[in-house]
XYZ file of C-alpha atoms in Angstrom:
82
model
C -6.613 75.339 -80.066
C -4.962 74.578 -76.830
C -6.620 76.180 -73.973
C -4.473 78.646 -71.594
C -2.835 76.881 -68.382
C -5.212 76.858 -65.148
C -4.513 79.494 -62.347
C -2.672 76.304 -60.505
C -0.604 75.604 -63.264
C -0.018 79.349 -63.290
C 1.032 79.192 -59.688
C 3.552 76.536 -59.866
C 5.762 78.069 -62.268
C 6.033 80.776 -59.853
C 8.976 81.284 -57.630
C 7.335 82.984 -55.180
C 7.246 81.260 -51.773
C 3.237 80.746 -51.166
C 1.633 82.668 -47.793
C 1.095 79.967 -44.922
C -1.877 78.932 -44.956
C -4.276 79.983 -41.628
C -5.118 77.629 -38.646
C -8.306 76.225 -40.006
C -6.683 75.397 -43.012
C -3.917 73.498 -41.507
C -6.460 71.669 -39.532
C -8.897 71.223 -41.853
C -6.097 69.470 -44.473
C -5.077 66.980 -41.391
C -9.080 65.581 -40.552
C -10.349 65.537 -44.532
C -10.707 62.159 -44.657
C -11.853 61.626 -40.785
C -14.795 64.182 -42.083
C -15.486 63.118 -44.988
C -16.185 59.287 -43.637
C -18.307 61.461 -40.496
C -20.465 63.512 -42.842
C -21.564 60.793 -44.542
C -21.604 62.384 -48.117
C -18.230 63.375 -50.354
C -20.054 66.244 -50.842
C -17.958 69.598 -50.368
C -20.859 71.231 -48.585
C -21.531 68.518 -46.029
C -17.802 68.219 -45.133
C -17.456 72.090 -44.924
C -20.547 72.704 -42.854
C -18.915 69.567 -40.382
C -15.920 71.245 -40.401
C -16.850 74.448 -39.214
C -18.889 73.245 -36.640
C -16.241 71.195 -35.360
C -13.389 73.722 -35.473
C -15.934 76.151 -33.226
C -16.062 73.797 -30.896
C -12.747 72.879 -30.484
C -10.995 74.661 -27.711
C -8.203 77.267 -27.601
C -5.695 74.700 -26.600
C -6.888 72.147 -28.917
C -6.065 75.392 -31.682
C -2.923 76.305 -30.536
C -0.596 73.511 -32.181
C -2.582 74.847 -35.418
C -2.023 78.710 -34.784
C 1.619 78.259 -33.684
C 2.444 76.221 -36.497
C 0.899 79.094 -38.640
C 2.638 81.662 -36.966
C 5.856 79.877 -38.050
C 5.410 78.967 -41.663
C 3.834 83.002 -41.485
C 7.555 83.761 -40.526
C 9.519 81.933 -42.972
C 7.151 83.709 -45.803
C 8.316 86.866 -44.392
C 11.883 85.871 -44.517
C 11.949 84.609 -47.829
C 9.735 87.626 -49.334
C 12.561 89.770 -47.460
């Protein structure tokens, strides 16, 4: 029997527009591989616990290419859910 399509598959036939994704996120998606070689391990624990650690330390202005870039894709969602 074939098994039923993953929630990703199931997400990809959608035509919905996705929501942006949040600050974090965007940075997060950008350093993955610089992290990844820091933490020493592939593990998804190490590079999350790294990553948090990092993004708390980072300050507001470092952020702010990150939460305007959010604010905008959080507009175009808005435009095409309209």
């Amino acid at each position: 029997p074939r098994s039923p399509p993953t929630r990703r598959a199931r997400m990809d036939t959608l035509e919905e527009p996705t929501k942006s994704p949040n600050p974090y996120c965007l940075w997060f998606s950008e350093n993955r591989e610089r992290l990844t070689r820091e933490s020493g391990s592939g593990g998804a624990g190490g590079v999350g616990k790294l990553a948090g650690q990092k993004w708390r330390l980072m300050s507001d202005a470092a952020k702010k290419p990150y939460q305007t870039k959010t604010a905008d894709l959080s507009k175009e969602y808005a435009q095409k859910m309209a």
